[in-house]
Amino acid sequence: MIYLDNSATTKPRTEVLETFMKANEQYYANPASLHQMGNEAEDLLENAREQIKRILNMEHVIFTSGGTESNNLALFGAARANRHRGKHIISSATEHPSVLNSLKELEKEGFEITILNVNSSGEISLDELKNALRNDTILVSLMHVNNEIGTIHPIAEVKALLQGSRTLLHVDAVQSIGKIQLNAKSMPDLLTVSGHKIHGLKGSGVLAFNQLELSAVQFGGGQESGLRSGTVSVPHAAAFAKALRLAEPNPAFADWNKELREFFSEFAGVKVVSPNGAAPHILAVAVKGVKGEILVSGLQTESVIVSTSSACSSKNKKASHVIEAIGLSREYKDGVMRISFGAFTTAEDIARLKEAFANMHKLIK
């Protein structure tokens, strides 16, 4: 099978699996224990934490189970800890459900939420954001790269807008870390990263942040600076650090993205949904009058694996909230498929995808 659904999850690297197994075999003691084996496990845990802090250029790292938990801790933790300063939060219409649904819960707690609209390319308006900012705005939460169509939010410009204010910036970088660099001017106050999107393990992630006050959302023994109680999985932490060290942008992604855009433009009734300038590893394409499930199934018969617009919405019969937000026309919005590259993608995979799609398109016609 040709696997081109890397935005849903990635195949773990062999080196990451080896690190995970070694840590399980040799450092299985509880890192909170006082004995020697506990101390050795704690040393490995803290070494992993320091590596991640250096790579991400952040002051603090809390280990979590992945992107959803990290987003929840960022939003609930920052909102509740800063509610004495204000109750206004800003986000966008195309955020991940772990952000949008958390904001709905915070709204029930009395927080006021402003959701920014996006244009047909999935882009927010900086002017709309500027006009939405208030004295009581405590948090802006935006993803760096959209998981469905690859739109890149202008994080550096957003950060510049917030300069001089006490408004915190949270960035969900699940789809960008290891593919697109966040430079020093783009580093937020809180950063979400997930292990299984960078050829690490499912069940691993971090919330990285700079000096600020957070409230815990999980209670127990006070591990992870009291912000994420529960026995920390040292093997997951070590494997995450390994995956992050190995994650780096692949220049071939941009070439393949361009090649596929040109290829799909040759077919009548086929529309590239991802905007120009989107992240190179994600390409969303829509076929007029055909459901996305048919496209996924058809390519699978050709031994090529892609997805509908996102794994989170692929089993929902309705168009995803991202596709609705960008206003894709009715005849195309049900027929969106997402192609996404990973570290194991090859030029031969791209050639096979083109052949498979051409074969399927003949059947569709």
Tab-separated table of C-alpha atoms in Angstrom:
chain	number	residue	atom	x	y	z
A	1	MET	CA	0.000	0.000	0.000
A	2	ILE	CA	1.093	3.589	-0.748
A	3	TYR	CA	0.387	5.577	2.439
A	4	LEU	CA	-0.473	9.242	1.839
A	5	ASP	CA	-2.477	10.020	4.975
A	6	ASN	CA	0.343	11.355	7.125
A	7	SER	CA	-1.669	14.279	8.479
A	8	ALA	CA	-3.921	11.760	10.215
A	9	THR	CA	-0.984	9.849	11.681
A	10	THR	CA	2.510	8.764	10.715
A	11	LYS	CA	4.415	5.527	10.794
A	12	PRO	CA	6.819	5.534	13.777
A	13	ARG	CA	10.484	5.614	12.896
A	14	THR	CA	12.514	2.536	13.776
A	15	GLU	CA	14.817	4.664	15.947
A	16	VAL	CA	11.832	5.952	17.916
A	17	LEU	CA	10.515	2.424	18.524
A	18	GLU	CA	13.987	1.313	19.635
A	19	THR	CA	14.189	4.193	22.122
A	20	PHE	CA	10.722	3.347	23.437
A	21	MET	CA	11.554	-0.343	23.886
A	22	LYS	CA	14.910	0.357	25.554
A	23	ALA	CA	13.288	2.792	27.990
A	24	ASN	CA	10.599	0.217	28.825
A	25	GLU	CA	13.176	-2.496	29.406
A	26	GLN	CA	15.723	-0.484	31.402
A	27	TYR	CA	13.916	2.559	32.857
A	28	TYR	CA	10.529	1.153	33.824
A	29	ALA	CA	10.607	2.400	37.423
A	30	ASN	CA	8.328	5.218	38.543
A	31	PRO	CA	10.283	8.481	38.107
A	32	ALA	CA	8.671	9.810	41.301
A	33	SER	CA	10.149	6.994	43.416
A	34	LEU	CA	13.045	7.755	45.753
A	35	HIS	CA	15.137	4.647	45.049
A	36	GLN	CA	17.998	4.421	42.551
A	37	MET	CA	15.897	2.985	39.735
A	38	GLY	CA	13.358	5.752	40.200
A	39	ASN	CA	16.152	8.321	40.076
A	40	GLU	CA	17.499	6.815	36.856
A	41	ALA	CA	14.050	6.977	35.275
A	42	GLU	CA	13.678	10.566	36.421
A	43	ASP	CA	17.062	11.441	34.915
A	44	LEU	CA	15.959	10.050	31.548
A	45	LEU	CA	12.667	11.925	31.801
A	46	GLU	CA	14.328	15.233	32.591
A	47	ASN	CA	16.952	14.718	29.896
A	48	ALA	CA	14.141	14.262	27.362
A	49	ARG	CA	12.430	17.378	28.700
A	50	GLU	CA	15.601	19.469	28.358
A	51	GLN	CA	16.143	18.283	24.781
A	52	ILE	CA	12.590	19.254	23.829
A	53	LYS	CA	12.897	22.645	25.510
A	54	ARG	CA	16.065	23.371	23.519
A	55	ILE	CA	14.576	22.263	20.197
A	56	LEU	CA	11.334	24.198	20.704
A	57	ASN	CA	13.090	27.144	22.362
A	58	MET	CA	10.533	27.184	25.177
A	59	GLU	CA	11.052	27.506	28.907
A	60	HIS	CA	8.717	24.771	30.161
A	61	VAL	CA	7.526	21.429	28.804
A	62	ILE	CA	4.644	19.355	30.177
A	63	PHE	CA	4.255	15.831	28.814
A	64	THR	CA	0.719	14.941	27.713
A	65	SER	CA	-1.069	12.195	25.787
A	66	GLY	CA	-1.104	14.221	22.557
A	67	GLY	CA	-2.462	17.246	20.754
A	68	THR	CA	-5.993	17.140	22.141
A	69	GLU	CA	-4.881	17.050	25.755
A	70	SER	CA	-2.250	19.724	25.157
A	71	ASN	CA	-4.860	22.010	23.580
A	72	ASN	CA	-7.235	21.394	26.464
A	73	LEU	CA	-4.557	22.168	29.052
A	74	ALA	CA	-3.533	25.317	27.178
A	75	LEU	CA	-7.061	26.682	26.861
A	76	PHE	CA	-8.594	25.692	30.175
A	77	GLY	CA	-5.345	26.250	32.047
A	78	ALA	CA	-4.659	29.716	30.652
A	79	ALA	CA	-8.290	30.880	30.721
A	80	ARG	CA	-9.006	29.864	34.306
A	81	ALA	CA	-5.674	31.128	35.622
A	82	ASN	CA	-6.192	34.540	34.015
A	83	ARG	CA	-9.925	35.079	34.420
A	84	HIS	CA	-9.206	37.805	36.981
A	85	ARG	CA	-7.787	39.870	34.079
A	86	GLY	CA	-10.596	39.195	31.635
A	87	LYS	CA	-12.834	36.583	30.076
A	88	HIS	CA	-12.434	37.243	26.364
A	89	ILE	CA	-10.798	34.681	24.049
A	90	ILE	CA	-10.248	34.832	20.282
A	91	SER	CA	-9.862	31.909	17.877
A	92	SER	CA	-10.787	31.056	14.286
A	93	ALA	CA	-13.519	29.074	12.534
A	94	THR	CA	-11.126	26.454	11.149
A	95	GLU	CA	-9.406	25.350	14.355
A	96	HIS	CA	-9.182	21.708	15.395
A	97	PRO	CA	-12.225	20.336	17.282
A	98	SER	CA	-10.089	20.011	20.429
A	99	VAL	CA	-9.873	23.817	20.412
A	100	LEU	CA	-13.372	24.701	19.217
A	101	ASN	CA	-15.116	22.293	21.583
A	102	SER	CA	-12.967	23.430	24.513
A	103	LEU	CA	-13.993	27.005	23.763
A	104	LYS	CA	-17.660	25.973	23.820
A	105	GLU	CA	-17.124	24.570	27.315
A	106	LEU	CA	-15.352	27.735	28.442
A	107	GLU	CA	-18.291	29.732	27.127
A	108	LYS	CA	-20.487	27.802	29.558
A	109	GLU	CA	-18.164	28.991	32.337
A	110	GLY	CA	-18.811	32.619	31.441
A	111	PHE	CA	-15.987	33.304	29.009
A	112	GLU	CA	-16.799	35.317	25.891
A	113	ILE	CA	-15.512	33.756	22.677
A	114	THR	CA	-14.876	35.561	19.394
A	115	ILE	CA	-14.472	33.277	16.370
A	116	LEU	CA	-12.698	34.896	13.423
A	117	ASN	CA	-14.033	34.210	9.944
A	118	VAL	CA	-11.757	32.919	7.182
A	119	ASN	CA	-11.754	33.618	3.454
A	120	SER	CA	-11.995	31.008	0.693
A	121	SER	CA	-8.332	30.163	1.271
A	122	GLY	CA	-8.866	29.550	4.985
A	123	GLU	CA	-7.003	32.729	5.930
A	124	ILE	CA	-7.954	34.994	8.804
A	125	SER	CA	-8.017	38.774	8.451
A	126	LEU	CA	-5.434	40.523	10.605
A	127	ASP	CA	-7.659	43.585	10.559
A	128	GLU	CA	-10.559	41.544	11.927
A	129	LEU	CA	-8.284	40.179	14.632
A	130	LYS	CA	-7.036	43.673	15.482
A	131	ASN	CA	-10.596	44.967	15.753
A	132	ALA	CA	-11.598	42.007	17.912
A	133	LEU	CA	-8.865	42.611	20.496
A	134	ARG	CA	-10.070	44.207	23.728
A	135	ASN	CA	-8.599	45.212	27.052
A	136	ASP	CA	-10.081	42.060	28.580
A	137	THR	CA	-8.782	39.695	25.861
A	138	ILE	CA	-6.685	37.167	27.727
A	139	LEU	CA	-5.943	34.613	25.009
A	140	VAL	CA	-5.690	34.175	21.241
A	141	SER	CA	-5.585	30.546	20.049
A	142	LEU	CA	-4.676	29.725	16.437
A	143	MET	CA	-3.262	26.706	14.667
A	144	HIS	CA	-0.088	27.215	12.663
A	145	VAL	CA	-1.026	24.904	9.781
A	146	ASN	CA	-4.588	23.797	9.085
A	147	ASN	CA	-4.881	20.020	9.243
A	148	GLU	CA	-7.390	19.765	6.372
A	149	ILE	CA	-6.268	22.177	3.663
A	150	GLY	CA	-2.805	23.281	4.805
A	151	THR	CA	-3.478	27.018	5.209
A	152	ILE	CA	-0.702	28.705	7.199
A	153	HIS	CA	-1.804	31.309	9.731
A	154	PRO	CA	0.536	34.359	9.960
A	155	ILE	CA	1.724	33.669	13.501
A	156	ALA	CA	4.558	36.243	13.428
A	157	GLU	CA	2.130	38.986	12.406
A	158	VAL	CA	-0.371	37.896	15.046
A	159	LYS	CA	2.345	37.973	17.678
A	160	ALA	CA	3.323	41.474	16.554
A	161	LEU	CA	-0.305	42.622	16.977
A	162	LEU	CA	-0.260	41.371	20.549
A	163	GLN	CA	3.061	43.017	21.368
A	164	GLY	CA	2.812	45.197	24.430
A	165	SER	CA	-0.460	43.677	25.589
A	166	ARG	CA	-1.047	41.040	28.262
A	167	THR	CA	-2.906	38.802	25.806
A	168	LEU	CA	-1.408	35.313	25.604
A	169	LEU	CA	-0.880	33.529	22.280
A	170	HIS	CA	-1.471	29.782	22.002
A	171	VAL	CA	-0.442	28.002	18.808
A	172	ASP	CA	-1.479	24.480	17.844
A	173	ALA	CA	1.599	23.399	15.895
A	174	VAL	CA	0.620	19.753	15.520
A	175	GLN	CA	0.683	19.939	11.711
A	176	SER	CA	3.705	22.198	11.340
A	177	ILE	CA	6.425	20.969	13.687
A	178	GLY	CA	9.001	19.087	11.641
A	179	LYS	CA	7.672	20.492	8.357
A	180	ILE	CA	7.601	24.282	8.665
A	181	GLN	CA	9.865	26.200	11.001
A	182	LEU	CA	8.460	28.524	13.648
A	183	ASN	CA	11.144	31.188	13.911
A	184	ALA	CA	11.911	33.281	16.966
A	185	LYS	CA	9.465	35.988	15.880
A	186	SER	CA	6.678	33.392	15.702
A	187	MET	CA	7.161	31.610	19.009
A	188	PRO	CA	3.978	31.846	21.078
A	189	ASP	CA	3.394	31.784	24.822
A	190	LEU	CA	1.938	28.262	24.601
A	191	LEU	CA	2.742	25.625	21.977
A	192	THR	CA	0.983	22.304	21.280
A	193	VAL	CA	2.888	19.416	19.658
A	194	SER	CA	1.868	15.788	19.084
A	195	GLY	CA	4.207	12.806	18.767
A	196	HIS	CA	2.329	10.674	16.272
A	197	LYS	CA	2.356	13.442	13.642
A	198	ILE	CA	6.181	13.458	13.518
A	199	HIS	CA	6.784	9.703	13.228
A	200	GLY	CA	6.615	9.274	16.978
A	201	LEU	CA	4.146	7.328	19.076
A	202	LYS	CA	0.441	7.759	19.631
A	203	GLY	CA	-0.315	8.738	23.201
A	204	SER	CA	2.559	11.227	23.398
A	205	GLY	CA	2.659	15.000	23.146
A	206	VAL	CA	3.718	18.140	24.950
A	207	LEU	CA	2.456	21.532	25.920
A	208	ALA	CA	5.431	23.877	25.856
A	209	PHE	CA	5.152	27.373	27.287
A	210	ASN	CA	7.079	30.346	28.539
A	211	GLN	CA	6.765	31.992	31.923
A	212	LEU	CA	3.047	32.309	32.682
A	213	GLU	CA	0.408	31.108	35.097
A	214	LEU	CA	-1.615	27.982	34.269
A	215	SER	CA	-4.327	26.173	36.201
A	216	ALA	CA	-4.327	22.390	36.337
A	217	VAL	CA	-7.167	20.493	34.686
A	218	GLN	CA	-6.131	17.049	35.959
A	219	PHE	CA	-5.629	16.367	39.647
A	220	GLY	CA	-3.790	13.716	41.617
A	221	GLY	CA	-0.236	13.319	42.831
A	222	GLY	CA	1.028	16.622	41.480
A	223	GLN	CA	3.338	15.338	38.759
A	224	GLU	CA	4.476	17.601	35.915
A	225	SER	CA	4.683	20.693	38.114
A	226	GLY	CA	1.194	19.971	39.374
A	227	LEU	CA	-0.301	20.607	35.930
A	228	ARG	CA	-0.735	17.029	34.761
A	229	SER	CA	-1.018	14.579	37.612
A	230	GLY	CA	-0.456	10.890	36.979
A	231	THR	CA	2.611	8.682	36.656
A	232	VAL	CA	4.617	10.052	33.746
A	233	SER	CA	5.402	7.606	30.945
A	234	VAL	CA	9.170	7.888	30.693
A	235	PRO	CA	9.342	5.696	27.550
A	236	HIS	CA	6.835	7.943	25.759
A	237	ALA	CA	8.787	11.038	26.801
A	238	ALA	CA	12.097	9.609	25.585
A	239	ALA	CA	10.530	8.453	22.317
A	240	PHE	CA	8.945	11.872	21.780
A	241	ALA	CA	12.303	13.592	22.243
A	242	LYS	CA	13.846	11.173	19.744
A	243	ALA	CA	11.101	11.808	17.165
A	244	LEU	CA	11.445	15.564	17.583
A	245	ARG	CA	15.225	15.408	17.126
A	246	LEU	CA	14.749	13.523	13.861
A	247	ALA	CA	11.922	15.701	12.534
A	248	GLU	CA	13.005	18.130	9.827
A	249	PRO	CA	11.468	19.727	6.715
A	250	ASN	CA	11.742	17.785	3.462
A	251	PRO	CA	12.349	20.053	0.429
A	252	ALA	CA	10.847	17.388	-1.842
A	253	PHE	CA	7.400	18.064	-0.389
A	254	ALA	CA	7.144	21.403	-2.209
A	255	ASP	CA	8.177	19.783	-5.501
A	256	TRP	CA	5.605	17.002	-5.134
A	257	ASN	CA	2.917	19.483	-4.134
A	258	LYS	CA	3.573	21.558	-7.252
A	259	GLU	CA	3.678	18.445	-9.421
A	260	LEU	CA	0.312	17.251	-8.141
A	261	ARG	CA	-1.304	20.683	-8.495
A	262	GLU	CA	-0.309	20.705	-12.161
A	263	PHE	CA	-1.500	17.117	-12.579
A	264	PHE	CA	-4.960	17.681	-11.064
A	265	SER	CA	-5.444	20.867	-13.085
A	266	GLU	CA	-5.598	18.724	-16.218
A	267	PHE	CA	-8.873	17.069	-15.152
A	268	ALA	CA	-12.270	18.660	-15.721
A	269	GLY	CA	-14.362	18.781	-12.576
A	270	VAL	CA	-11.332	18.480	-10.294
A	271	LYS	CA	-10.433	21.412	-8.050
A	272	VAL	CA	-7.398	21.946	-5.823
A	273	VAL	CA	-8.815	23.182	-2.516
A	274	SER	CA	-5.536	23.946	-0.732
A	275	PRO	CA	-4.590	27.578	-1.397
A	276	ASN	CA	-1.384	28.705	-3.033
A	277	GLY	CA	1.244	29.152	-0.334
A	278	ALA	CA	-0.242	26.441	1.870
A	279	ALA	CA	1.929	23.954	3.738
A	280	PRO	CA	3.716	21.754	1.172
A	281	HIS	CA	2.933	18.436	2.868
A	282	ILE	CA	-0.872	18.795	2.645
A	283	LEU	CA	-2.888	18.923	-0.569
A	284	ALA	CA	-6.693	18.902	-0.491
A	285	VAL	CA	-8.439	18.152	-3.774
A	286	ALA	CA	-12.153	18.009	-4.609
A	287	VAL	CA	-13.942	16.158	-7.395
A	288	LYS	CA	-17.221	17.612	-8.605
A	289	GLY	CA	-20.296	15.572	-7.828
A	290	VAL	CA	-18.430	12.703	-6.155
A	291	LYS	CA	-18.368	11.928	-2.448
A	292	GLY	CA	-15.015	11.872	-0.704
A	293	GLU	CA	-15.668	8.366	0.581
A	294	ILE	CA	-15.887	7.136	-3.007
A	295	LEU	CA	-12.537	8.727	-3.814
A	296	VAL	CA	-10.882	7.172	-0.775
A	297	SER	CA	-12.351	3.757	-1.579
A	298	GLY	CA	-11.497	4.017	-5.254
A	299	LEU	CA	-7.868	4.858	-4.611
A	300	GLN	CA	-7.660	2.124	-2.001
A	301	THR	CA	-8.566	-0.430	-4.666
A	302	GLU	CA	-5.486	0.896	-6.464
A	303	SER	CA	-3.431	0.366	-3.267
A	304	VAL	CA	-3.179	4.078	-2.489
A	305	ILE	CA	-4.268	5.376	0.929
A	306	VAL	CA	-5.583	8.933	1.269
A	307	SER	CA	-8.328	10.395	3.455
A	308	THR	CA	-11.283	12.699	3.245
A	309	SER	CA	-10.704	16.222	4.550
A	310	SER	CA	-9.597	15.055	8.025
A	311	ALA	CA	-9.493	11.893	10.089
A	312	CYS	CA	-11.561	13.620	12.781
A	313	SER	CA	-14.432	14.273	10.359
A	314	SER	CA	-13.984	11.482	7.815
A	315	LYS	CA	-16.686	9.265	9.346
A	316	ASN	CA	-19.105	12.160	9.576
A	317	LYS	CA	-21.400	12.252	6.575
A	318	LYS	CA	-21.470	16.052	6.566
A	319	ALA	CA	-18.795	18.287	5.106
A	320	SER	CA	-16.194	19.258	7.689
A	321	HIS	CA	-16.383	22.585	9.492
A	322	VAL	CA	-13.258	23.707	7.614
A	323	ILE	CA	-14.795	23.032	4.208
A	324	GLU	CA	-17.973	24.815	5.323
A	325	ALA	CA	-15.977	27.780	6.653
A	326	ILE	CA	-14.112	28.390	3.395
A	327	GLY	CA	-17.396	28.332	1.471
A	328	LEU	CA	-16.498	25.609	-1.017
A	329	SER	CA	-19.306	25.326	-3.560
A	330	ARG	CA	-21.955	22.651	-3.059
A	331	GLU	CA	-20.981	20.507	-6.043
A	332	TYR	CA	-17.427	20.147	-4.698
A	333	LYS	CA	-17.696	20.193	-0.902
A	334	ASP	CA	-18.772	16.560	-0.515
A	335	GLY	CA	-15.952	15.313	-2.707
A	336	VAL	CA	-12.849	16.477	-0.860
A	337	MET	CA	-9.887	14.185	-0.347
A	338	ARG	CA	-6.655	15.018	1.456
A	339	ILE	CA	-3.218	13.860	0.363
A	340	SER	CA	-0.466	14.280	2.932
A	341	PHE	CA	3.226	13.399	2.766
A	342	GLY	CA	5.523	12.027	5.444
A	343	ALA	CA	9.143	11.036	5.957
A	344	PHE	CA	8.646	7.722	4.173
A	345	THR	CA	6.916	9.191	1.094
A	346	THR	CA	8.882	8.732	-2.140
A	347	ALA	CA	8.747	10.081	-5.684
A	348	GLU	CA	7.558	6.628	-6.754
A	349	ASP	CA	4.573	7.015	-4.399
A	350	ILE	CA	3.606	10.270	-6.108
A	351	ALA	CA	3.859	8.654	-9.535
A	352	ARG	CA	1.692	5.765	-8.357
A	353	LEU	CA	-0.913	8.178	-6.946
A	354	LYS	CA	-1.136	9.955	-10.313
A	355	GLU	CA	-1.600	6.666	-12.135
A	356	ALA	CA	-4.216	5.479	-9.651
A	357	PHE	CA	-6.196	8.724	-9.806
A	358	ALA	CA	-6.168	8.720	-13.605
A	359	ASN	CA	-7.550	5.177	-13.611
A	360	MET	CA	-10.235	6.086	-11.075
A	361	HIS	CA	-11.196	9.245	-12.929
A	362	LYS	CA	-11.950	7.216	-16.051
A	363	LEU	CA	-14.397	5.126	-14.024
A	364	ILE	CA	-15.976	8.253	-12.523
A	365	LYS	CA	-16.516	9.733	-15.985
